[in-house]
Amino acid sequence: MEDCFETLISSYLDSKVGIVEHFVSEELAQHLINRLFELKEQNLLKAAGIGNAAKLTQNSAIRSDTIYWLDRANNNEYENAFLDQVDAFVSYLNRSCYTGITGYEFHFALFDKGSFYRKHLDQFQDNSSRQFSMITYLNENWQPEDGGELCIYDGDMAQKIAPTNRKTVFFKSNELVHEVLESHKPRLSVTGWLRRD
């Protein structure tokens, strides 16, 4: 597994955007997909907001996905297995790069057909605790015509990343403006931030 972590870190160091194709196993990815659809059926996914704390608002013209926060208190074995993988990655990252990450927050994200998230930065103006953004995709048999790419901007350059199953993307939360382009079919991920509080 450390080879996977090293690929994610080294590709980030090379280009500001770390990518690894298989951050989670096929089995865990399938369980996470099933869990997300189960949450949808139970009406537990909530419209995602913009901002934090008292400034949290909802604006479907900017962001139209629905989310559910992962929490060990949910006592779901597959959420916990994903968080175990994050714990192992954070330990490796801190050990190899001295990043001082002290915590994290992750949620399931479902972009239904026609959903998007306009250009934004992941770090709040009044809170710099989010250090790295990290997205793991859960989309089987994703095709170019399905849309839903993550588009990351760095100056005049734009990098489009297809949200293919088990791929993980990793970048600095305060550095790169990005957006989720309109998805033409349901698009699933576990999205989160590594924090230094």
C-alpha positions as semicolon CSV with decimal commas, in nm:
position;residue;x (nm);y (nm);z (nm)
1;M;0,000;0,000;0,000
2;E;0,292;0,237;0,058
3;D;0,364;0,218;-0,318
4;C;0,017;0,361;-0,375
5;F;0,082;0,637;-0,120
6;E;0,421;0,716;-0,273
7;T;0,267;0,746;-0,621
8;L;0,009;0,991;-0,488
9;I;0,273;1,203;-0,314
10;S;0,536;1,193;-0,590
11;S;0,286;1,288;-0,862
12;Y;0,171;1,578;-0,640
13;L;0,531;1,695;-0,597
14;D;0,585;1,672;-0,974
15;S;0,277;1,865;-1,088
16;K;0,083;2,004;-0,786
17;V;-0,185;1,739;-0,851
18;G;-0,131;1,390;-0,712
19;I;-0,314;1,104;-0,885
20;V;-0,318;0,733;-0,814
21;E;-0,546;0,492;-0,998
22;H;-0,631;0,241;-0,723
23;F;-0,635;0,399;-0,377
24;V;-0,901;0,155;-0,255
25;S;-0,958;-0,210;-0,341
26;E;-1,227;-0,316;-0,589
27;E;-1,414;-0,481;-0,303
28;L;-1,412;-0,172;-0,081
29;A;-1,507;0,052;-0,373
30;Q;-1,812;-0,165;-0,441
31;H;-1,916;-0,156;-0,076
32;L;-1,880;0,223;-0,072
33;I;-2,091;0,252;-0,388
34;N;-2,360;0,035;-0,230
35;R;-2,343;0,239;0,091
36;L;-2,389;0,566;-0,096
37;F;-2,695;0,441;-0,285
38;E;-2,835;0,300;0,039
39;L;-2,800;0,646;0,197
40;K;-2,978;0,799;-0,101
41;E;-3,266;0,551;-0,074
42;Q;-3,299;0,640;0,296
43;N;-3,308;1,015;0,211
44;L;-2,997;1,075;0,421
45;L;-2,807;1,272;0,156
46;K;-2,838;1,648;0,208
47;A;-2,789;1,939;-0,030
48;A;-2,427;2,053;-0,006
49;G;-2,351;2,401;0,123
50;I;-2,099;2,673;0,051
51;G;-1,889;2,829;0,326
52;N;-1,853;2,720;0,687
53;A;-2,010;2,762;1,030
54;A;-2,245;3,060;1,049
55;K;-2,164;3,156;0,688
56;L;-2,288;2,825;0,545
57;T;-2,534;2,882;0,261
58;Q;-2,687;2,677;-0,017
59;N;-2,681;2,797;-0,376
60;S;-2,771;2,542;-0,643
61;A;-2,647;2,781;-0,914
62;I;-2,294;2,725;-0,776
63;R;-2,312;2,377;-0,630
64;S;-2,578;2,111;-0,687
65;D;-2,447;1,789;-0,530
66;T;-2,575;1,608;-0,222
67;I;-2,352;1,481;0,059
68;Y;-2,329;1,264;0,370
69;W;-2,045;1,301;0,622
70;L;-1,840;0,994;0,708
71;D;-1,799;0,945;1,081
72;R;-1,672;0,654;1,286
73;A;-1,974;0,714;1,510
74;N;-2,191;0,590;1,220
75;N;-2,044;0,246;1,300
76;N;-2,042;0,146;0,934
77;E;-1,766;-0,103;0,857
78;Y;-1,706;0,029;0,504
79;E;-1,687;0,393;0,605
80;N;-1,444;0,285;0,878
81;A;-1,238;0,080;0,631
82;F;-1,203;0,387;0,410
83;L;-1,106;0,602;0,709
84;D;-0,850;0,337;0,811
85;Q;-0,694;0,380;0,467
86;V;-0,690;0,758;0,515
87;D;-0,526;0,714;0,857
88;A;-0,252;0,502;0,698
89;F;-0,198;0,761;0,424
90;V;-0,185;1,051;0,671
91;S;0,070;0,862;0,881
92;Y;0,285;0,800;0,572
93;L;0,246;1,162;0,454
94;N;0,344;1,305;0,793
95;R;0,636;1,066;0,823
96;S;0,774;1,125;0,474
97;C;0,687;1,492;0,416
98;Y;0,656;1,640;0,768
99;T;0,316;1,790;0,685
100;G;0,185;1,793;1,042
101;I;-0,166;1,680;0,948
102;T;-0,370;1,639;1,267
103;G;-0,713;1,541;1,137
104;Y;-0,946;1,516;0,840
105;E;-1,308;1,536;0,727
106;F;-1,467;1,332;0,447
107;H;-1,812;1,302;0,295
108;F;-1,983;1,101;0,026
109;A;-2,077;1,322;-0,268
110;L;-2,342;1,239;-0,527
111;F;-2,372;1,453;-0,838
112;D;-2,698;1,351;-1,005
113;K;-2,740;1,397;-1,379
114;G;-2,703;1,768;-1,459
115;S;-2,516;1,850;-1,135
116;F;-2,197;2,055;-1,113
117;Y;-1,980;2,265;-0,878
118;R;-1,854;2,597;-1,017
119;K;-1,496;2,726;-0,975
120;H;-1,379;2,749;-0,613
121;L;-1,095;2,705;-0,366
122;D;-1,133;2,450;-0,086
123;Q;-0,981;2,658;0,193
124;F;-1,211;2,902;0,375
125;Q;-1,112;3,270;0,392
126;D;-1,149;3,274;0,771
127;N;-1,008;2,928;0,847
128;S;-0,684;2,787;0,706
129;S;-0,702;2,443;0,869
130;R;-0,773;2,259;0,541
131;Q;-0,430;2,176;0,399
132;F;-0,493;1,914;0,129
133;S;-0,798;1,819;-0,074
134;M;-0,847;1,450;-0,150
135;I;-1,112;1,288;-0,371
136;T;-1,167;0,917;-0,430
137;Y;-1,400;0,835;-0,720
138;L;-1,652;0,551;-0,723
139;N;-1,773;0,543;-1,084
140;E;-1,766;0,212;-1,269
141;N;-1,735;0,212;-1,649
142;W;-1,716;0,591;-1,671
143;Q;-1,695;0,716;-2,032
144;P;-1,575;1,052;-2,172
145;E;-1,930;1,140;-2,280
146;D;-2,045;1,106;-1,917
147;G;-1,882;1,442;-1,833
148;G;-1,830;1,517;-1,465
149;E;-1,458;1,582;-1,495
150;L;-1,266;1,756;-1,220
151;C;-1,111;2,060;-1,390
152;I;-0,813;2,208;-1,205
153;Y;-0,672;2,549;-1,301
154;D;-0,311;2,655;-1,255
155;G;-0,255;2,993;-1,418
156;D;-0,348;2,957;-1,785
157;M;-0,339;2,578;-1,765
158;A;-0,649;2,363;-1,714
159;Q;-0,624;1,992;-1,631
160;K;-0,932;1,773;-1,671
161;I;-0,943;1,454;-1,466
162;A;-1,200;1,183;-1,539
163;P;-1,374;1,053;-1,223
164;T;-1,299;0,686;-1,292
165;N;-1,354;0,416;-1,031
166;R;-1,097;0,394;-0,746
167;K;-0,890;0,691;-0,870
168;T;-0,777;0,935;-0,600
169;V;-0,674;1,297;-0,659
170;F;-0,472;1,501;-0,406
171;F;-0,375;1,872;-0,406
172;K;-0,323;2,174;-0,179
173;S;-0,654;2,320;-0,065
174;N;-0,545;2,683;-0,082
175;E;-0,355;2,667;-0,410
176;L;-0,563;2,546;-0,703
177;V;-0,901;2,675;-0,819
178;H;-1,109;2,388;-0,951
179;E;-1,459;2,289;-1,055
180;V;-1,670;1,982;-1,127
181;L;-1,802;1,999;-1,480
182;E;-2,164;1,904;-1,544
183;S;-2,223;1,533;-1,504
184;H;-2,442;1,351;-1,753
185;K;-2,513;1,059;-1,523
186;P;-2,485;1,001;-1,146
187;R;-2,126;1,068;-1,030
188;L;-2,005;0,929;-0,696
189;S;-1,706;1,010;-0,477
190;V;-1,569;1,030;-0,127
191;T;-1,437;1,385;-0,095
192;G;-1,248;1,538;0,192
193;W;-0,971;1,747;0,339
194;L;-0,665;1,673;0,545
195;R;-0,643;1,930;0,823
196;R;-0,387;2,094;1,044
197;D;-0,581;2,241;1,336
